[in-house]
CSV table of C-alpha atoms and ligand atoms in Angstrom, one decimal:
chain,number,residue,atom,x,y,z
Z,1,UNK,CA,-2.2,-16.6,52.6
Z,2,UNK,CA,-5.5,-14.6,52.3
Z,3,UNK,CA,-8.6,-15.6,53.8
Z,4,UNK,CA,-11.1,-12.4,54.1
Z,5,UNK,CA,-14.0,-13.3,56.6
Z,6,UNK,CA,-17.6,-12.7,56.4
Z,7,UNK,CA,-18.5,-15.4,59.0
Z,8,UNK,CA,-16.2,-14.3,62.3
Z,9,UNK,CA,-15.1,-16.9,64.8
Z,10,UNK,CA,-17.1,-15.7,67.7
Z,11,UNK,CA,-20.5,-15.4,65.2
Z,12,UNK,CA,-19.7,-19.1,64.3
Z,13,UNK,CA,-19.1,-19.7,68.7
Z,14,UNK,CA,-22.4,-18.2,69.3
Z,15,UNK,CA,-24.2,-20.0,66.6
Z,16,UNK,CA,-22.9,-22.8,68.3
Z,17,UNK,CA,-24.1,-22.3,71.6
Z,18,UNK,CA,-27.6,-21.5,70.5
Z,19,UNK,CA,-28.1,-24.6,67.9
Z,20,UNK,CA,-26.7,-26.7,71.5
Z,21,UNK,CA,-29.4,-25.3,73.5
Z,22,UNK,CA,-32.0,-25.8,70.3
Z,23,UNK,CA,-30.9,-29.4,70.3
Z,24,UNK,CA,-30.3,-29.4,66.3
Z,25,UNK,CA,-26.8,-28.7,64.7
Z,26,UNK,CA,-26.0,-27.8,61.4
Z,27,UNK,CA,-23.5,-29.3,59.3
Z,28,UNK,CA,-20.7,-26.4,59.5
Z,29,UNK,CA,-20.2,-27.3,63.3
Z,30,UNK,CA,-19.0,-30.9,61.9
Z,31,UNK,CA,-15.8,-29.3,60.3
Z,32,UNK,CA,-15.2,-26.2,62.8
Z,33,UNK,CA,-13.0,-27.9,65.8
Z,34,UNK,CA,-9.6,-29.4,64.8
Z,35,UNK,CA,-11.4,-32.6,66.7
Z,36,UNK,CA,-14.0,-32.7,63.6
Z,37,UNK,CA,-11.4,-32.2,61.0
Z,38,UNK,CA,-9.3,-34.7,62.5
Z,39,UNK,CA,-12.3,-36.9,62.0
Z,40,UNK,CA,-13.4,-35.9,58.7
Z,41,UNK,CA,-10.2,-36.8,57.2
Z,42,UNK,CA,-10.5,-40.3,58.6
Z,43,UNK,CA,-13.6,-40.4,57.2
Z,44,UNK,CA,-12.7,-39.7,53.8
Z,45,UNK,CA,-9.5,-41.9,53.8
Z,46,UNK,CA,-12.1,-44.6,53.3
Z,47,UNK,CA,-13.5,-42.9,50.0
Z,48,UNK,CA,-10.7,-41.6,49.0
Z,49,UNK,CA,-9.8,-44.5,46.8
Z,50,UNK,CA,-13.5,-44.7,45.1
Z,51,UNK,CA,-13.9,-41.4,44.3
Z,52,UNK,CA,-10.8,-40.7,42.3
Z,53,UNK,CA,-11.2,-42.7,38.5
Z,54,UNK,CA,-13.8,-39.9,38.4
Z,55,UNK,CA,-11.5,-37.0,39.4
Z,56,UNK,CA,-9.1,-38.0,37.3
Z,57,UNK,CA,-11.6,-38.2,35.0
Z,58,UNK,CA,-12.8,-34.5,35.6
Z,59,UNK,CA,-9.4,-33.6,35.2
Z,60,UNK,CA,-8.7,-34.5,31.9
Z,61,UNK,CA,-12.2,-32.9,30.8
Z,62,UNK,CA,-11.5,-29.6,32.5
Z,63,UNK,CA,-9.2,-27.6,30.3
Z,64,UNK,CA,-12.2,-28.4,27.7
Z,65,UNK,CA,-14.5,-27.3,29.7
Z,66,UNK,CA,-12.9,-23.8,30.5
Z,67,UNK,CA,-11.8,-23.3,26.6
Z,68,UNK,CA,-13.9,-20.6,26.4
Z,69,UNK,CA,-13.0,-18.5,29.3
Z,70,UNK,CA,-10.6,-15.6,28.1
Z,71,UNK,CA,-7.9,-14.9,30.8
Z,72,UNK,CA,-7.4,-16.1,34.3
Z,73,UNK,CA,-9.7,-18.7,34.9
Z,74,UNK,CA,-11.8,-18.7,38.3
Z,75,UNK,CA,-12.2,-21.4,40.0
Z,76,UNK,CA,-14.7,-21.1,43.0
Z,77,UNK,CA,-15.5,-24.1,45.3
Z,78,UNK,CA,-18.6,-23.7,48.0
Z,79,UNK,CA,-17.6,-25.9,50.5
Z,80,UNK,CA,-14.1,-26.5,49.4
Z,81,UNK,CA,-13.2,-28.6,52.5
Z,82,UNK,CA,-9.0,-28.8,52.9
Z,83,UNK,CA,-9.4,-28.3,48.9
Z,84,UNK,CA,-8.0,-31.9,47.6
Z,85,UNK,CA,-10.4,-32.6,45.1
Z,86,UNK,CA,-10.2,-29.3,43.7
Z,87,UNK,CA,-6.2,-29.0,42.9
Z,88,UNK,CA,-6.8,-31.6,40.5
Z,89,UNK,CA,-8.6,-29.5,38.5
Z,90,UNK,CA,-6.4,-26.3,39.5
Z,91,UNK,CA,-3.1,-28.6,38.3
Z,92,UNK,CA,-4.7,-29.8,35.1
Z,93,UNK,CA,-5.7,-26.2,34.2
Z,94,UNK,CA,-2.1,-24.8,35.2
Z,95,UNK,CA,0.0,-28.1,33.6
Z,96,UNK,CA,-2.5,-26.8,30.4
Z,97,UNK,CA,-0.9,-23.5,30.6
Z,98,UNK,CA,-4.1,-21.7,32.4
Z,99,UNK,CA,-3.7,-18.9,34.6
Z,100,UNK,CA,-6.2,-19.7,37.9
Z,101,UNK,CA,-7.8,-18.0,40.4
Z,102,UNK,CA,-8.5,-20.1,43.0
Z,103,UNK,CA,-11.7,-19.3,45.8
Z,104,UNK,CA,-12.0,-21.9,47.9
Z,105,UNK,CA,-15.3,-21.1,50.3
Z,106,UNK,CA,-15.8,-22.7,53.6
Z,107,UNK,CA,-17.0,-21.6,57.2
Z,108,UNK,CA,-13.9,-23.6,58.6
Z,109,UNK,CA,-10.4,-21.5,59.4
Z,110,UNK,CA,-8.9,-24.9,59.7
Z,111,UNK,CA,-10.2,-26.6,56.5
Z,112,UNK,CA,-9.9,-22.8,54.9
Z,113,UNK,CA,-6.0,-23.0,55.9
Z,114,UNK,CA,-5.3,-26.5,54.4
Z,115,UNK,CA,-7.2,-25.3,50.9
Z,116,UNK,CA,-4.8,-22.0,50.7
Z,117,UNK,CA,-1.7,-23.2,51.6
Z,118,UNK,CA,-1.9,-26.7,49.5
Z,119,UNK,CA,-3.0,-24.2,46.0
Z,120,UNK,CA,-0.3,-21.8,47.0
Z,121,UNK,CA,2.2,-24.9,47.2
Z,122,UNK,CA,1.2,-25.4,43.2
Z,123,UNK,CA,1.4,-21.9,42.5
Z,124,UNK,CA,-2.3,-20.5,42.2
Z,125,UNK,CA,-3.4,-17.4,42.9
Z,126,UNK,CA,-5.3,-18.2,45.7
Z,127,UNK,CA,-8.1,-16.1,48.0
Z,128,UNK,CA,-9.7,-17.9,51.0
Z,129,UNK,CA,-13.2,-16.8,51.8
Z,130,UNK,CA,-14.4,-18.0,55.2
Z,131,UNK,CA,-18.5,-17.3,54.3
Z,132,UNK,CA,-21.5,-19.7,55.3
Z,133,UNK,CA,-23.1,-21.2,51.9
Z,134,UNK,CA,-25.9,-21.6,53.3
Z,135,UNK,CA,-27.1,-18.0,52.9
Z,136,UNK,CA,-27.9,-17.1,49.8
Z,137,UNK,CA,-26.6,-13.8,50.6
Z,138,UNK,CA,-22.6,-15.0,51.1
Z,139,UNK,CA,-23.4,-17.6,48.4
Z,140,UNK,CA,-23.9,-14.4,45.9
Z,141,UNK,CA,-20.8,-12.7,47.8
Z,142,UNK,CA,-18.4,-15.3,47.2
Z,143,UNK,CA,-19.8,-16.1,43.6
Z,144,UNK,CA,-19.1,-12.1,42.6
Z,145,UNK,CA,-15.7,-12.7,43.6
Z,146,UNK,CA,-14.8,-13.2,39.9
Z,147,UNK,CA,-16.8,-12.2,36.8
Z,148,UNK,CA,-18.2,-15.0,34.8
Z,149,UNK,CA,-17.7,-17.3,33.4
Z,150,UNK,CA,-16.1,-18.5,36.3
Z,151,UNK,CA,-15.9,-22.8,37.3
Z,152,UNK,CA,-17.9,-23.9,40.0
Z,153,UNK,CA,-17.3,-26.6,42.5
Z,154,UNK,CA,-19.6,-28.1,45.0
Z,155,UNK,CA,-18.0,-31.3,45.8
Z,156,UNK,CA,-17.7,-34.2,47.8
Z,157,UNK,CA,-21.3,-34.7,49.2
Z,158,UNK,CA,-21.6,-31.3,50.0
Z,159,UNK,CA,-25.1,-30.8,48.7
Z,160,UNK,CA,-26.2,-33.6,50.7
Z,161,UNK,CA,-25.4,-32.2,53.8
Z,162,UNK,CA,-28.1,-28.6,53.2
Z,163,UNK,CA,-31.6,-29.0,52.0
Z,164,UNK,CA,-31.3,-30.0,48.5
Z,165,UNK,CA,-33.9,-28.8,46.9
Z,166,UNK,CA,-33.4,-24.6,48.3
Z,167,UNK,CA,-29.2,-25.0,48.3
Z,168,UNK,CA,-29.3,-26.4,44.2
Z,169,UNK,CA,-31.4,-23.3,43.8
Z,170,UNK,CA,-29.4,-20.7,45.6
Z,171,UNK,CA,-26.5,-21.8,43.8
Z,172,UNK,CA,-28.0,-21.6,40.4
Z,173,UNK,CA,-29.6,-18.2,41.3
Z,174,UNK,CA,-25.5,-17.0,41.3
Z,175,UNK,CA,-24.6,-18.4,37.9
Z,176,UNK,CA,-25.0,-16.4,35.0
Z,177,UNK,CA,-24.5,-17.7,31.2
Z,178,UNK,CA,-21.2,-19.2,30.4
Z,179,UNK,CA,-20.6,-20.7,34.1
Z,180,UNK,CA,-20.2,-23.9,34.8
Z,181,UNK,CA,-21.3,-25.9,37.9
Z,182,UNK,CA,-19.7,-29.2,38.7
Z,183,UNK,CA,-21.7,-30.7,41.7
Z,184,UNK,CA,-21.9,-34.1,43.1
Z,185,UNK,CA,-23.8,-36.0,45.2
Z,186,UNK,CA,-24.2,-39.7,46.9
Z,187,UNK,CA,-26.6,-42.1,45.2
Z,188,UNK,CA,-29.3,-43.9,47.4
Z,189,UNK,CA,-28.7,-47.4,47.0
Z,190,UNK,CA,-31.2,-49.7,48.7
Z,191,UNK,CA,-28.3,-52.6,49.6
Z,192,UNK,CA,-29.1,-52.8,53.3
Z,193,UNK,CA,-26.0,-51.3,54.9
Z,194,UNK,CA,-27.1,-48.8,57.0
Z,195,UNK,CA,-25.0,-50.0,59.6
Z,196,UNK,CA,-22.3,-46.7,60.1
Z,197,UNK,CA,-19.1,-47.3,60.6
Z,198,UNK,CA,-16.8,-46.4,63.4
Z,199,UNK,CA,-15.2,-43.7,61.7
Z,200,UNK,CA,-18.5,-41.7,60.8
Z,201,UNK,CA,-19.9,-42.5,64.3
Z,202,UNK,CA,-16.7,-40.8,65.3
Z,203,UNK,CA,-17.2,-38.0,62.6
Z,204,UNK,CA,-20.9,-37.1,63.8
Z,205,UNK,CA,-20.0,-37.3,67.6
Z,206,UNK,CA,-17.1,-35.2,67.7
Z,207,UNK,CA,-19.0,-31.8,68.1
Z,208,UNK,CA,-20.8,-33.3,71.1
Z,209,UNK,CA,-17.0,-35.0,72.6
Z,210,UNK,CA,-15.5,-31.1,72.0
Z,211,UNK,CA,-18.1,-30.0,74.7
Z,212,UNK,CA,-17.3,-32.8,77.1
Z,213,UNK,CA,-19.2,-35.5,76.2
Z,214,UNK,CA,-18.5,-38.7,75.8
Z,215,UNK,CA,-20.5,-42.1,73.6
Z,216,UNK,CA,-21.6,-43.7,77.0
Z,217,UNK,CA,-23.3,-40.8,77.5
Z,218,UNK,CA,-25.8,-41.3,75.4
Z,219,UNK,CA,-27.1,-43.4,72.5
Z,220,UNK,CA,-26.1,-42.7,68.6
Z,221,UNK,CA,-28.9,-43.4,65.9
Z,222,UNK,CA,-29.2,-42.7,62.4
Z,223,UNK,CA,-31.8,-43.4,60.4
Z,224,UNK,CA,-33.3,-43.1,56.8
Z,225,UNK,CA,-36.4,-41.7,55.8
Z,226,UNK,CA,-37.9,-40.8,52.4
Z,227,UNK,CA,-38.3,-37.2,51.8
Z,228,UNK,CA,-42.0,-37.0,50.3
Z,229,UNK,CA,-41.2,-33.9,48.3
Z,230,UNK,CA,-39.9,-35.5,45.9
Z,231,UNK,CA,-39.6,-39.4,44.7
Z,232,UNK,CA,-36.0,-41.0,45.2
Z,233,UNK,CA,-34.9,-38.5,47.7
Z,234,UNK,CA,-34.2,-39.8,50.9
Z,235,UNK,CA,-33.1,-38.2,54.9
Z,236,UNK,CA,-30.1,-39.8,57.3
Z,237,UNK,CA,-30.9,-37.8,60.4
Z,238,UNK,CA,-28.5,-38.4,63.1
Z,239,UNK,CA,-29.5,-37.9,66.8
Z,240,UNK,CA,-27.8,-38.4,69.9
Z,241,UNK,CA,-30.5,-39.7,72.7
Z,242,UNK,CA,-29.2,-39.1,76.1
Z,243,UNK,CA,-28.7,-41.9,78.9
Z,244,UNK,CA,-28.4,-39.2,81.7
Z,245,UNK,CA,-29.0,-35.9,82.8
Z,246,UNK,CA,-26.5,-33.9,81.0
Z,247,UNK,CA,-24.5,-30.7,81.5
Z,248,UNK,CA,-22.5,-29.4,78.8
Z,249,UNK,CA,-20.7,-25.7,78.4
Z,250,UNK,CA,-20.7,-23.9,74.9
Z,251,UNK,CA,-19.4,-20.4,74.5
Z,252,UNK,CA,-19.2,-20.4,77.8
Z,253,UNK,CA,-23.2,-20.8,78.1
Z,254,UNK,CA,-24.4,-24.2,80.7
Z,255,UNK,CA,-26.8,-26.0,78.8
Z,256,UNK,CA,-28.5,-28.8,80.5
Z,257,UNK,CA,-30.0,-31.9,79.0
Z,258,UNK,CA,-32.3,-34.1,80.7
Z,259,UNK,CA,-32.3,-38.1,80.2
Z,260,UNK,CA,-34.2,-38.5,77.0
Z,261,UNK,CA,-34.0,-35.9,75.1
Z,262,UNK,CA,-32.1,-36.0,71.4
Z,263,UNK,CA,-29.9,-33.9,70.1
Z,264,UNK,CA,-30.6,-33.7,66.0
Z,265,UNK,CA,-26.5,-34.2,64.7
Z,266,UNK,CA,-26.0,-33.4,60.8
Z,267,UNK,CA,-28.5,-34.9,57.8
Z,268,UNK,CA,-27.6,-36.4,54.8
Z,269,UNK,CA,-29.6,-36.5,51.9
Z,270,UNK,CA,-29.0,-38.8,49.1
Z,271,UNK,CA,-30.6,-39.4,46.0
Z,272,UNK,CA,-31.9,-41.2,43.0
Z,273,UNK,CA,-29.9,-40.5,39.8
Z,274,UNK,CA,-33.7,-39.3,38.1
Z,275,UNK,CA,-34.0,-37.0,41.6
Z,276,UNK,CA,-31.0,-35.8,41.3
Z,277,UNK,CA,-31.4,-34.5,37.7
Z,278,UNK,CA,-35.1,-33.2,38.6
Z,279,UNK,CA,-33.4,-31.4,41.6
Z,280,UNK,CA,-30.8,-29.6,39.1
Z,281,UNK,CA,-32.5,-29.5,35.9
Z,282,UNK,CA,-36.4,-28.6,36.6
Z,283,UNK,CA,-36.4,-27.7,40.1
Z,284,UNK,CA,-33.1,-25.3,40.0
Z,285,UNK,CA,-33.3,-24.8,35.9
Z,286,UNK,CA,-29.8,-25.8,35.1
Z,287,UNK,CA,-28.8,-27.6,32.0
Z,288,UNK,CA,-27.0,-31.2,32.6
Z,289,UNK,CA,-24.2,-31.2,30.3
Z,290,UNK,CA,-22.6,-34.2,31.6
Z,291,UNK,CA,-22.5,-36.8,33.9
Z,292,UNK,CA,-19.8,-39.0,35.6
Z,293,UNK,CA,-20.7,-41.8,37.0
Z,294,UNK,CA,-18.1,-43.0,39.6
Z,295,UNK,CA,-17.3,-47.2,38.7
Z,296,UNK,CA,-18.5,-48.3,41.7
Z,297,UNK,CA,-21.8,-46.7,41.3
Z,298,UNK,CA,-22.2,-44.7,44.5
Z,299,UNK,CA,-21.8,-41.4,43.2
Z,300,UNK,CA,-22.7,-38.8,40.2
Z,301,UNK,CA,-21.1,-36.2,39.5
Z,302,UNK,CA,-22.8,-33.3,37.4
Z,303,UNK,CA,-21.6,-30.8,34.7
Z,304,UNK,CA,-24.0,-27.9,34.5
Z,305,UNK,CA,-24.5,-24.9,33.1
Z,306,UNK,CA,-26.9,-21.9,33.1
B,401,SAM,C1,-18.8,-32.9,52.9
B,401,SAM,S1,-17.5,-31.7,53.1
B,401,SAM,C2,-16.8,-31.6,51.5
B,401,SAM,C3,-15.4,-31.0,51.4
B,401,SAM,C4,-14.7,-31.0,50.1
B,401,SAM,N1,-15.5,-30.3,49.0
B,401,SAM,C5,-14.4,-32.4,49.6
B,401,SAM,O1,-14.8,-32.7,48.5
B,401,SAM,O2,-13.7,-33.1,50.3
B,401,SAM,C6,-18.4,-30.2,53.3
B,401,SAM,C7,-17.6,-28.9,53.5
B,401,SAM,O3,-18.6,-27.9,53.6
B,401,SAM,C8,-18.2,-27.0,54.6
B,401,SAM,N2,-19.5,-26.5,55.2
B,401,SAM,C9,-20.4,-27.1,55.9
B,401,SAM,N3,-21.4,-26.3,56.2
B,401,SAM,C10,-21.1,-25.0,55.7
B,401,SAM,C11,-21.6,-23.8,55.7
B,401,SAM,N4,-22.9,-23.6,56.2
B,401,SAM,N5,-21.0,-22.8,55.1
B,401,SAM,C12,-19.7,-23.0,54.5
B,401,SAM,N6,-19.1,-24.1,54.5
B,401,SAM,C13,-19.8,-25.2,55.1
B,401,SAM,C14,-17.5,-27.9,55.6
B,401,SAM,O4,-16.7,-27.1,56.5
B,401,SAM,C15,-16.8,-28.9,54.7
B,401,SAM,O5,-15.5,-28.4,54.5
């Protein structure tokens, strides 16, 4: 296995400590300790199930969609996660006859390792890169991997989880013509259920319980705002308010909270289908060249190009 590093461990550790003592953590600590992945997957179990007509789906439309790539085809995924949406498409391109090269990005060793090792077990040239996506500067690392045209992936809510409106635009500033994007993103749907379940409580605490924490110390709460940049585009922030006076250790660093203060966890954004499109088409200037709806309606997946 391969996995070359531009975002070190003790860089990630540091980060860590300081976005603790700012109060306000970004979404790659949600995936970093083998306590978050552990609750990630649980997570997904749930959507596991709703989520796949359209990977199958994207499956059976990729070796199309690659027909004009000459050679090995690369495949590169920013924010690949353990990488289990993405061998679908790497098996339909190989059971096609394909050669692929296989990128998976991620600033998590442990989701990293799962990605490798499951494309090496199908027999894809495969190349880890441990990077953060949310620079635009490891975005355009990672991208120049491979020449284009080259596939990219930015799946399973990923967008969602970074600004929308700058992360769209980053990416399409590393596509050139004859790339393709697929992208995907949760649709807002005004049903009421705002309620989170146990598993995604568990999922947004667990950076907090890997310093010591625990839920009685403090109160969870999410809550949805409309982001007034753009119609149909809508913020989950998640804070944790603190009961008591609290004294947690990062990096080795004390950080104190008093009783009171919030801790901002991970955002989501989600989206209107017509935001969604203005954030990809007019706002980042990609072409839509097809949509996927998934059947029960809470998601869209995007095909773009340059
Ligand atoms: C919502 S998950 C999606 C994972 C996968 N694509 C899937 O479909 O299941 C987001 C992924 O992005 C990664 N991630 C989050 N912030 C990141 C960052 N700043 N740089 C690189 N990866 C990041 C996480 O480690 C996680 O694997």
């Amino acid at each position: 296995m391969t996995i070359e590093v531009l975002l070190t461990e003790a860089e990630i550790a540091d980060e860590f400590a300081e976005a603790m003592e700012a109060r306000d953590l970004p979404e790659k600590f949600f995936y970093w300790t083998p306590l978050s992945v552990r609750a990630w997957k649980q997570l997904g179990e749930k959507s596991h199930e709703s989520v796949k007509p359209t990977w199958d789906a994207l499956a059976a439309k990729a070796t199309e969609l690659v027909k004009s790539f000459g050679g090995k085809v690369p495949v590169i995924s920013f924010g690949a996660g353990d990488g289990s949406k993405d061998r679908l498409i790497l098996k339909a391109l190989l059971a096609a006859g394909r050669e692929v090269r296989y990128v998976p990005v991620d600033s998590s060793q442990t989701m990293l390792e799962i990605a490798c090792a499951g494309a090496e077990d199908d027999d894809c040239d495969t190349l880890g890169l441990k990077a953060d996506i949310s620079s635009p500067v490891h975005l355009m690392l990672a991208a120049d991997v491979s020449e284009a045209p080259r596939l990219f992936l930015m799946v399973g809510n990923t967008l969602a989880g970074f600004d929308p409106l700058d992360q769209m635009k980053h990416v399409a500033a590393c596509m050139h013509k004859g790339d393709i994007l697929i992208v995907d993103a949760r649709i807002h749907d005004d049903d009421g259920t705002l309620e989170p379940s146990e598993e995604q409580k568990a999922f947004v605490f667990a950076p907090l319980a890997s310093v010591g924490l625990g839920r009685e110390d403090g109160e969870l709460k999410f809550v949805e705002n409309q982001d007034d940049r753009k119609a149909g585009l809508y913020i989950m922030t998640r804070r944790f308010q603190a009961a008591r006076d609290l004294t947690m250790v990062a990096s080795g660093r004390e950080i104190k909270v008093e009783r009171g203060e919030r801790i901002f966890l991970n955002f989501r954004y989600r989206f209107t289908r017509e935001a969604l499109r203005w954030i990809v088409a007019e706002h980042a200037g990609l072409k839509i060249v097809g949509e996927v709806p998934a059947a029960d309606g809470r998601f869209v997946t995007m095909i773009c190009s340059k």
